[in-house]
Coordinates of C-alpha atoms in Angstrom, one line a residue:
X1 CA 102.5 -7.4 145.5
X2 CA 103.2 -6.6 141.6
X3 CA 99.8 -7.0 139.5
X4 CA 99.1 -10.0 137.7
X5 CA 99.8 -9.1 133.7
X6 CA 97.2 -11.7 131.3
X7 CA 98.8 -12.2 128.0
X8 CA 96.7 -12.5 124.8
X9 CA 97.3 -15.6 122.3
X10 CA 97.7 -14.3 119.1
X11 CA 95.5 -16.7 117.2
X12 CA 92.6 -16.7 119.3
X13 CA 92.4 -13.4 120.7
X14 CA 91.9 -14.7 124.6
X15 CA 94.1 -13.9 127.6
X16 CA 95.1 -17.7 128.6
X17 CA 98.3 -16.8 130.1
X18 CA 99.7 -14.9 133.4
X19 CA 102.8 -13.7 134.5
X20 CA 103.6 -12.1 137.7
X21 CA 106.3 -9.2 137.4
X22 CA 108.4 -9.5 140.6
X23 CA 108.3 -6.4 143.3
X24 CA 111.6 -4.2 143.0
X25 CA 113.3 -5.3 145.8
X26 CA 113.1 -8.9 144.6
X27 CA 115.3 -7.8 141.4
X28 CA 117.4 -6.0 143.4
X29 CA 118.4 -9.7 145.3
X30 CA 118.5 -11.3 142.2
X31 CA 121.2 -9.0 140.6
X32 CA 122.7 -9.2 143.8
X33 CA 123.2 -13.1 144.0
X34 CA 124.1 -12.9 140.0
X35 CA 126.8 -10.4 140.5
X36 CA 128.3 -12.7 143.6
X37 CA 128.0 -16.2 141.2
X38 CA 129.6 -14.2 138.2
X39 CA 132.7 -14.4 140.3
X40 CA 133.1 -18.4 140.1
X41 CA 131.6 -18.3 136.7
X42 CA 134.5 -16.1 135.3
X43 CA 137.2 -18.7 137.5
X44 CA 135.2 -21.7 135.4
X45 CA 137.5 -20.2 132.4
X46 CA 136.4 -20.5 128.8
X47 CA 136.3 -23.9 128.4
X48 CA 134.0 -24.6 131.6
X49 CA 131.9 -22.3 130.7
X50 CA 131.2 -23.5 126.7
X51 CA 130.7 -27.1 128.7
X52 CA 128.0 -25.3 130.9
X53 CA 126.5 -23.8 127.7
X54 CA 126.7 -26.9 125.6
X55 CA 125.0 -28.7 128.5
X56 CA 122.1 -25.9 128.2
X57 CA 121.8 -27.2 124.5
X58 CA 121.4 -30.6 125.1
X59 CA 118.6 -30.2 127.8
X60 CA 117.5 -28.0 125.4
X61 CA 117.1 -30.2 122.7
X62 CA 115.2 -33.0 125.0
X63 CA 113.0 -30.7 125.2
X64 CA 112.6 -29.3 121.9
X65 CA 109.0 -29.9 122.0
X66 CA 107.8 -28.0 124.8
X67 CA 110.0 -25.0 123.6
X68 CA 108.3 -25.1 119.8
X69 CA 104.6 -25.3 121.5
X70 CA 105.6 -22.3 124.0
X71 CA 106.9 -20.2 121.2
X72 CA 104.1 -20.9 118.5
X73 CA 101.4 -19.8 121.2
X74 CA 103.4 -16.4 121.9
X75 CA 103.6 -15.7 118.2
X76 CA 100.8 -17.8 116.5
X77 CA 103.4 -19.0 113.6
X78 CA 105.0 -22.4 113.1
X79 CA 108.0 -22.7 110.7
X80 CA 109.5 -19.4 111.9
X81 CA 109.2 -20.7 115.3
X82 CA 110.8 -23.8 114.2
X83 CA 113.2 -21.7 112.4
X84 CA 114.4 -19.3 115.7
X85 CA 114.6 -22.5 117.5
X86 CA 117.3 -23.8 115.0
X87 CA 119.0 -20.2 114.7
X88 CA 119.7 -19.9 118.6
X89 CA 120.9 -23.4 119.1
X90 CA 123.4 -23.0 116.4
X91 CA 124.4 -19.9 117.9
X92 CA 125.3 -21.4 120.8
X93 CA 127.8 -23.4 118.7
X94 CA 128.8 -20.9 117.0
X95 CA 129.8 -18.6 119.6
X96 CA 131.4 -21.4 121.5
X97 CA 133.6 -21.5 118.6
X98 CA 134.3 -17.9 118.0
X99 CA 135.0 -17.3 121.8
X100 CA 138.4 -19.5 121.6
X101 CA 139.6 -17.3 118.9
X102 CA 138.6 -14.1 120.6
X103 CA 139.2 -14.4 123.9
X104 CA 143.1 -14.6 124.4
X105 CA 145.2 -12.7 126.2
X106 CA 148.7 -11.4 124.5
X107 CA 151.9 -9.8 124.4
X108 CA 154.0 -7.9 122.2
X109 CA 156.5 -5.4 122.0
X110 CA 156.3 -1.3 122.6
X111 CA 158.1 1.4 121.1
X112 CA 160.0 1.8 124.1
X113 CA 162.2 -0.7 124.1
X114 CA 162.4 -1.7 127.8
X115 CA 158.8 -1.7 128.4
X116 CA 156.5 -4.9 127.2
X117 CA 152.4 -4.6 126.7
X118 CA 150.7 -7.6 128.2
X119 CA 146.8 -7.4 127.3
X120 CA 143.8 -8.8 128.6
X121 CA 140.0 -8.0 129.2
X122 CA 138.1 -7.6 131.9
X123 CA 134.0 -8.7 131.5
X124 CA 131.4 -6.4 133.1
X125 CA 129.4 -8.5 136.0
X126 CA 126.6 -8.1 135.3
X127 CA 124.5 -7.8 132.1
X128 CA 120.7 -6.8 131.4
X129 CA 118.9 -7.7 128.0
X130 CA 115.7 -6.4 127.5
X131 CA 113.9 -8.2 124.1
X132 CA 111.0 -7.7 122.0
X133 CA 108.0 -10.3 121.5
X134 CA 108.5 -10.5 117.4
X135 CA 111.4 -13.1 117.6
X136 CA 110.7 -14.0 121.4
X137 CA 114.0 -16.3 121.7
X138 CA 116.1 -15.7 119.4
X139 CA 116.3 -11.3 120.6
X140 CA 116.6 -12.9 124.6
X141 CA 119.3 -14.8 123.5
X142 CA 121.3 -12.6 120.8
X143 CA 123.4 -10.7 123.5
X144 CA 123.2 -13.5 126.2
X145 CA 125.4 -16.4 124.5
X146 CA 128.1 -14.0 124.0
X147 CA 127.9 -12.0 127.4
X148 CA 128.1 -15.5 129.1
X149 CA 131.1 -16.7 127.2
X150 CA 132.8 -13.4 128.1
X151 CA 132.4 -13.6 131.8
X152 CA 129.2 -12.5 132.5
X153 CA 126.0 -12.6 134.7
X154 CA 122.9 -12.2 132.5
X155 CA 119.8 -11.2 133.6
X156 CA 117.3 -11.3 131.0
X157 CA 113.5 -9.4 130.7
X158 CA 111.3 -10.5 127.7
X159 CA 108.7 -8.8 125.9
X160 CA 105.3 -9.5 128.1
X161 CA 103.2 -9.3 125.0
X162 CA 105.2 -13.2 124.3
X163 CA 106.8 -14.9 127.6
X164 CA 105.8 -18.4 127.5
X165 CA 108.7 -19.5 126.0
X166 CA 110.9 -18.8 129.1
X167 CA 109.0 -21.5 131.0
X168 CA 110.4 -24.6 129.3
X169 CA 113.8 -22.3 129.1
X170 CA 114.0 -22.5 132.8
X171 CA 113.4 -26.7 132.5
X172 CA 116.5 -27.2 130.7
X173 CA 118.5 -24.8 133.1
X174 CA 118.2 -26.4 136.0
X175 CA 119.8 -29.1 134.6
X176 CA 123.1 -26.8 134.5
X177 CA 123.9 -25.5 137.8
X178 CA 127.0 -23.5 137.3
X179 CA 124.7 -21.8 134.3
X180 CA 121.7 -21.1 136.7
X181 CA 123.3 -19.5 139.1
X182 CA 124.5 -16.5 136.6
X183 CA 121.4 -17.5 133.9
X184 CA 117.7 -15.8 134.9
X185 CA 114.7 -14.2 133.5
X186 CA 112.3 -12.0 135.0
X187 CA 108.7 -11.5 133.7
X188 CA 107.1 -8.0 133.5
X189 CA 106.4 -4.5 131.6
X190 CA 108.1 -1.7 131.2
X191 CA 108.6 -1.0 134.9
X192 CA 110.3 -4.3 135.5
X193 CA 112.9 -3.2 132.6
X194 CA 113.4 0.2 134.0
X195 CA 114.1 -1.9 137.6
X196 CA 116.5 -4.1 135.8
X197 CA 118.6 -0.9 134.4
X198 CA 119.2 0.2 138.3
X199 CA 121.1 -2.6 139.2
X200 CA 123.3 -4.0 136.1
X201 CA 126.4 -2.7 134.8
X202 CA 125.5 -2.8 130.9
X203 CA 122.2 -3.2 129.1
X204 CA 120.9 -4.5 125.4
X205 CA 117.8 -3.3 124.5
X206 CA 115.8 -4.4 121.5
X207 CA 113.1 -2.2 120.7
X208 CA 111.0 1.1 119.8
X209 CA 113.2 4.7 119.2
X210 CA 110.7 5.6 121.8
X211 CA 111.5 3.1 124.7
X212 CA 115.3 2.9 123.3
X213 CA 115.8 6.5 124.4
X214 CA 114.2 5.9 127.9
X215 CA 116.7 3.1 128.0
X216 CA 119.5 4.8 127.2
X217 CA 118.9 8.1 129.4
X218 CA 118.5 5.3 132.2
X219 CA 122.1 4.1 131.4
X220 CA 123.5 7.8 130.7
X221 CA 122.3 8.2 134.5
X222 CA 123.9 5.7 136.0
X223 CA 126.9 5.9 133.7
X224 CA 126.5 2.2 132.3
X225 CA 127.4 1.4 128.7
X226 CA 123.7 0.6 126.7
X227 CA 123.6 -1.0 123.8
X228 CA 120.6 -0.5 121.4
X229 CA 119.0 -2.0 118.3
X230 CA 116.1 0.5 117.7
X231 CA 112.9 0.8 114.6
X232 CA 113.5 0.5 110.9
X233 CA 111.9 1.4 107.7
X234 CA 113.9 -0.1 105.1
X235 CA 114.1 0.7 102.0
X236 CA 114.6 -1.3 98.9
X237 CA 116.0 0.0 95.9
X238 CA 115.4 -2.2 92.2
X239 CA 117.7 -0.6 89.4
X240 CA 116.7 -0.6 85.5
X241 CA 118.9 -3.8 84.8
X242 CA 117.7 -5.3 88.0
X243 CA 116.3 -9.0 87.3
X244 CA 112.2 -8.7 87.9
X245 CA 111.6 -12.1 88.8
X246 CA 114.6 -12.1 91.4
X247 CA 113.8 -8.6 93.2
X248 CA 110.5 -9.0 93.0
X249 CA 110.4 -12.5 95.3
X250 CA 113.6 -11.4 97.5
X251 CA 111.5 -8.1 98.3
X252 CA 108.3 -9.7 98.9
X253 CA 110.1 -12.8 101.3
X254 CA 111.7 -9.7 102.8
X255 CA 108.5 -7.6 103.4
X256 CA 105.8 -10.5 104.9
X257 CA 108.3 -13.0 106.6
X258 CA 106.7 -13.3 110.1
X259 CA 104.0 -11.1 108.9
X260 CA 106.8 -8.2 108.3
X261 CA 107.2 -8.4 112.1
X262 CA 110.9 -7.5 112.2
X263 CA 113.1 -4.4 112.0
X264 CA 114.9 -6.2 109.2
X265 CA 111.4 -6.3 106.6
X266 CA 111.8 -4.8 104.0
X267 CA 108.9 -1.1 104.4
X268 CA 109.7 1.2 101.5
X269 CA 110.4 0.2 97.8
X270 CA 111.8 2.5 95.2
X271 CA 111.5 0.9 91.4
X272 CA 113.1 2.6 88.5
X273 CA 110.3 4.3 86.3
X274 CA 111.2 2.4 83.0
X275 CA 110.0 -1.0 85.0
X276 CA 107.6 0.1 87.7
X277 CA 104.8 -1.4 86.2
X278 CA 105.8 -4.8 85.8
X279 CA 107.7 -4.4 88.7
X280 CA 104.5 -3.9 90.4
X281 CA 102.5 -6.6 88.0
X282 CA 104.8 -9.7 89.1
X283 CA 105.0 -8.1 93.2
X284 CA 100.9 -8.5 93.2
X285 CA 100.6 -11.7 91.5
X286 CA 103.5 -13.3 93.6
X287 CA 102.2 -11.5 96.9
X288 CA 98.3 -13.3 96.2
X289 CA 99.6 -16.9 96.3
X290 CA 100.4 -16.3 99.7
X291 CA 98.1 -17.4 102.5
X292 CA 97.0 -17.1 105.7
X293 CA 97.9 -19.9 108.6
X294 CA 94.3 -20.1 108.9
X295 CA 92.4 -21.9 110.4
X296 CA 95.6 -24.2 111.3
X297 CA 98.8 -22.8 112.1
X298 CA 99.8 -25.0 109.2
X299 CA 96.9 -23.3 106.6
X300 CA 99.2 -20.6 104.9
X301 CA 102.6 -18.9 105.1
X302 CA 101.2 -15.6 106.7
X303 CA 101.6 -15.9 110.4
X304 CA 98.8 -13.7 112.6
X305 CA 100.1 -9.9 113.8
X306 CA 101.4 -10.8 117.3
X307 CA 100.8 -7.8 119.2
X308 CA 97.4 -6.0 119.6
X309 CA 98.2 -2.7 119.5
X310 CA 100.5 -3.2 116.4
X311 CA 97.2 -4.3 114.3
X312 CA 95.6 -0.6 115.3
X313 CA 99.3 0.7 114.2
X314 CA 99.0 -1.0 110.5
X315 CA 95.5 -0.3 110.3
X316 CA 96.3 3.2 111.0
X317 CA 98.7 3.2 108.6
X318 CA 96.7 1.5 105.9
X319 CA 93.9 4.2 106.3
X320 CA 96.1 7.4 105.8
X321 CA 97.7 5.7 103.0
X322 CA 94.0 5.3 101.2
X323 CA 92.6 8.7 102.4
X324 CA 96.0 10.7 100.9
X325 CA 95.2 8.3 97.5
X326 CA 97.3 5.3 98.1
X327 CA 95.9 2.5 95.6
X328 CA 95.9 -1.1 97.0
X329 CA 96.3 -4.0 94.5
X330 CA 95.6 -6.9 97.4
X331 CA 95.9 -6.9 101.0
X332 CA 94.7 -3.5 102.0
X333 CA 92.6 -4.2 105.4
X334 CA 93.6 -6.1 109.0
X335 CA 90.8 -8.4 109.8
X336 CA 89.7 -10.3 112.6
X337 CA 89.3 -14.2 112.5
X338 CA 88.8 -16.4 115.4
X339 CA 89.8 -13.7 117.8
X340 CA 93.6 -13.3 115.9
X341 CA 94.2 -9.7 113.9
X342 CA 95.5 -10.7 110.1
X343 CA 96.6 -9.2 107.4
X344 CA 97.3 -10.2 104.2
X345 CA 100.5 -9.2 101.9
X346 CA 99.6 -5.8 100.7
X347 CA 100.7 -3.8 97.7
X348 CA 100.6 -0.6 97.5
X349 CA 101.2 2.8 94.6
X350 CA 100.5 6.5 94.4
X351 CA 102.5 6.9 97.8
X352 CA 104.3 9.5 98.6
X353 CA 106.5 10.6 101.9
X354 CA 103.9 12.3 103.6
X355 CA 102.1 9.2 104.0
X356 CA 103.1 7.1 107.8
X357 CA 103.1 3.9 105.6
X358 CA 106.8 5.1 103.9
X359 CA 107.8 7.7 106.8
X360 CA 107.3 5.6 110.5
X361 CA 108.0 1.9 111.3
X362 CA 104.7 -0.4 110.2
X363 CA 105.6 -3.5 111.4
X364 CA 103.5 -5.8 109.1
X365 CA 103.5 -7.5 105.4
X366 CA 102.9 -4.2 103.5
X367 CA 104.6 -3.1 100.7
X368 CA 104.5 0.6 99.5
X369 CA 105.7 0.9 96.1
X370 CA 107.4 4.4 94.7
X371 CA 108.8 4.7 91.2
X372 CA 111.9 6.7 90.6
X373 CA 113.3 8.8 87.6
X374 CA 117.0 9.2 88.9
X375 CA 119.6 7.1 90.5
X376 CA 120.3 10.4 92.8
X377 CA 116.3 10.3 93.7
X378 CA 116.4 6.8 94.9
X379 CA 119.0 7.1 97.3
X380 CA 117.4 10.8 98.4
X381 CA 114.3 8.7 99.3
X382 CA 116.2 6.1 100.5
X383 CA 117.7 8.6 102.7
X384 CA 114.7 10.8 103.2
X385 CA 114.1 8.8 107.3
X386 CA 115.0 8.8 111.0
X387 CA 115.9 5.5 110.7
X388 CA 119.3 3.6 108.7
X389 CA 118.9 -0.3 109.7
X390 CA 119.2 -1.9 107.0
X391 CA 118.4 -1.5 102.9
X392 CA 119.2 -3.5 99.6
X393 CA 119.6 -2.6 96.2
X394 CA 119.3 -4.9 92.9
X395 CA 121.2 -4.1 89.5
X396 CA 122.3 -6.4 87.1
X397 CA 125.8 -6.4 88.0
X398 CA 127.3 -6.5 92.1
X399 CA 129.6 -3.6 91.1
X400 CA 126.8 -1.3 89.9
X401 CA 124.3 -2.4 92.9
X402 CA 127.6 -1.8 95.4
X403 CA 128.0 1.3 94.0
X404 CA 124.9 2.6 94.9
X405 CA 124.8 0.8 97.8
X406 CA 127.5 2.9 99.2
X407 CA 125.2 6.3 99.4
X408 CA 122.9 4.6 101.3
X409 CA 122.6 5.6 105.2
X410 CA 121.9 2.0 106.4
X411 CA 124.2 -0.4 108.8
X412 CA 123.9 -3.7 106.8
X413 CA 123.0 -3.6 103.0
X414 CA 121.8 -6.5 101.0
X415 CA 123.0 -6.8 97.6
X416 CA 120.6 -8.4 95.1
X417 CA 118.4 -10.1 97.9
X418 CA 116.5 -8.3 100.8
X419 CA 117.1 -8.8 104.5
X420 CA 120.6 -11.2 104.0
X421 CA 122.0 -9.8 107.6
X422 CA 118.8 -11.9 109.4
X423 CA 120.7 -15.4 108.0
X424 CA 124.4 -14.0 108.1
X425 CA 126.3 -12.9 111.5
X426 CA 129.4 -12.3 110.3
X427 CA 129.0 -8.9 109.2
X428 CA 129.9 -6.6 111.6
X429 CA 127.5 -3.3 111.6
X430 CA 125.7 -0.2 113.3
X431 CA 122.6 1.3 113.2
X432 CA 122.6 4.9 111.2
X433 CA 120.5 7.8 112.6
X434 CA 117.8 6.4 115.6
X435 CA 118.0 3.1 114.1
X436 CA 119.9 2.3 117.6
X437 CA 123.2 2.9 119.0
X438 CA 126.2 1.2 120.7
X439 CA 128.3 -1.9 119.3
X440 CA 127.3 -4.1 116.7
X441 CA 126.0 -7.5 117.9
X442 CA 127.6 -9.2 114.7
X443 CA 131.1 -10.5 114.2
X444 CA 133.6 -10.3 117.0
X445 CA 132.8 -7.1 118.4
X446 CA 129.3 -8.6 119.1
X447 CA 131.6 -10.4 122.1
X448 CA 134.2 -8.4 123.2
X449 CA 131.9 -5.5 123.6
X450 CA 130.9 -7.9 127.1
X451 CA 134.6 -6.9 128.1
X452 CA 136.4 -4.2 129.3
X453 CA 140.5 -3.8 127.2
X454 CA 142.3 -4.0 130.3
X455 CA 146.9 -2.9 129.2
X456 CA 149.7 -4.0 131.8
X457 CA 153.1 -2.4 130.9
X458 CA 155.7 -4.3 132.2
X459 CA 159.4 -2.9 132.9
X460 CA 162.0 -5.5 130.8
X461 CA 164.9 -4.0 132.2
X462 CA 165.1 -3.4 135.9
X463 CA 168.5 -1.5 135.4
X464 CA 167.2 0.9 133.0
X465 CA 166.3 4.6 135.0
X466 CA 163.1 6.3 134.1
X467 CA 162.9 8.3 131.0
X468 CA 162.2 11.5 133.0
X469 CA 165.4 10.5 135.6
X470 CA 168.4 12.8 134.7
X471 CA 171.4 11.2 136.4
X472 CA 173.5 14.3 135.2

């Protein structure tokens, strides 16, 4: 029997949840019985399935209430909770849509004249996503709409540091049958992941560098495709002619939206030398009229940190910052009310890259702040990191913010705003450096990566003899 795992609530600090990871050989029948349902899933064809999906929604939807309670005790924050909910049932929609255009077979002519090329694709069985707890939903779900609209069986293992939200999940799927059967989530650690990779025949992983590369030596093993969205530290560049009051709330929104709990936040910013200081003066002042959501969940913008041991992580952070000289102008500490970690929006100067506060992933609403003399030296610091998620850069003018953008080693670059690829999916993109590897999970090829290019070359003329048959 698998040990119990309690799961802390955010706000209050106590451990009012359980889950139960199941024993290996219980996964192992579960992706067994997916893999065999995947087979009458894929016969449903397109348009049965986006009916089965669109059926999820609706039971979704009646239950809308239970979903938002689940997911504001896993993260302790409302309207981004409200906000995820929105995001992933719009997905559905909007995959459902993108899936008619994508997902068609077709012919065409070859350079040989007697031979045609019919092409189709082939999805892999069985899929495993493995999310994070700082969007609990909407990182389950990313890779699961599309995988299902290709063809496959999804089996799906959430963070444990934020499950609830699966329970009222599971409600509105056993409304859909023909979605249950080739639909589930399991509950555990790090174990119950590493299970998972045994038995599926692709995997999305959300995560750490450090977990990502035990993931993807997992799938190197077995010789299954991985697909990995890893850390971040990125970095914001504000040009001389940039406009203060724009950069300055596009990088703060970008740095503290849920509590800078995303790979997307905005971690390192780089001001030109001739307007640091009022760069800095209009950051701070904007940055203090923020507030905690306490005592309510409705108190204050600033959301509690979600995971324990990420408060120890920006408190360690904060400390080596201040003992190599780091100034703080507000925020500066992580402090315990009613049992929840907080933090507020911190700014901070006199940093340097030695610090772990501009070099490794911080995870919460601080904002180191590093002037620059040359355009060159920006993107150098830009550059100076393991990671390449995602950066932006203000200037005056798009041309002379692309231009610079275009030296940065990042996958998705906002251009006069901070973190744009969290609202837009469009895009397509990778991850630079161990920012994550694999497909990008934007745009069509976030789909037909599901699917394996499957070429039939048909023989036109049956007369014709082989092009290596000599009848001489």
């Amino acid at each position: 029997m698998s040990k119990p795992i309690e799961v802390r609530n955010p706000r209050t600090g106590k451990f009012d949840y359980v889950i139960i990871p199941p024993p290996s050989k219980l996964i192992a029948q579960q992706c067994n019985r997916s893999r065999r349902a995947q087979k009458s899933w894929l016969q449903l064809g397109l348009e049965g399935r986006i009916e089965a999906l669109q059926q999820w929604k609706q039971a979704i939807l009646s239950g809308r209430d239970k979903l938002t309670e689940a997911l504001v005790n896993d993260t302790g924050r409302l309207s981004i909770s409200v906000l995820e909910i929105d995001s992933f049932l719009s997905s559905i929609d909007r995959w459902c849509k993108l899936a008619r255009e994508l997902l068609q077979e077709s012919k065409k002519d070859t350079a040989i004249s007697f031979i045609e090329l019919q092409q189709t694709a082939v999805p892999y069985p069985l899929v495993g996503v493995i999310s994070p707890w700082n969007f609990p939903l909407l990182l389950a779900t990313i890779d699961t709409i599309p995988a299902l609209l290709a063809g496959c069986a999804v089996i799906v293992k959430p963070s444990e540091i934020a499950p609830r939200f699966v329970a009222p999940l599971l409600t509105a799927l056993n409304a859909v049958p023909k979605l249950r059967d080739v639909l589930t989530f399991v509950e555990g650690a790090g174990e119950t992941g590493a299970t998972l990779i045994e038995y599926v025949d692709l995997v999305c992983f959300t995560g750490s560098v450090a977990t990502g590369q035990k993931v993807a030596q997992a799938a190197a093993k077995r010789f299954i495709p991985a697909f990995l969205e890893l850390g971040g530290k990125d970095p914001a560049i504000v040009l001389p002619s940039a406009d203060l009051d724009l950069a300055t709330s596009a990088i703060l929104w970008g740095s503290v939206v849920n509590t800078g709990q995303s790979c997307l936040s905005i971690e390192r910013i780089y001001v030109a030398e001739s307007i640091f200081e009022q760069f800095v003066e209009k950051l701070v002042a904007k940055a203090q009229r923020l507030h905690l959501a306490y005592p309510t969940v409705e108190s204050g913008e600033i959301g509690p940190i979600i995971a324990e041991r990420q408060a120890a992580i920006i408190s360690d952070h904060l400390l080596d910052a201040v003992e190599q000289g780091a100034v703080v102008h507000c925020g500066g500490e992580v402090e315990n009310y009613g049992g929840g970690w907080w933090c507020h929006p911190t700014v901070l100067t006199s940093v340097n890259h030695s610090m772990k506060v501009m070099s490794e992933e911080t995870f919460g609403p601080i904002m180191p702040v590093m002037p620059f003399s040359t355009v060159e030296e920006a993107v150098n610091l830009a550059n100076d990191s393991i990671y390449g998620l995602s950066a932006a850069v203000f200037a005056s003018s798009e041309a002379e913010a692309l231009e610079v953008a275009r030296y940065v080693d990042a996958g998705a670059i906002s251009i006069n705003d901070a973190a744009l690829t969290a609202l837009m999916h469009e895009g397509e993109k990778n991850a630079f450096k161990f920012s994550g590897m694999g497909g990008s999970r934007m745009g069509p090829a976030a789909l037909t990566r599901f699917m394996r290019k499957k070429a039939f070359l048909v023989k036109t003329n049956p007369i014709a003899d082989p092009w290596w048959f000599d009848s001489k």
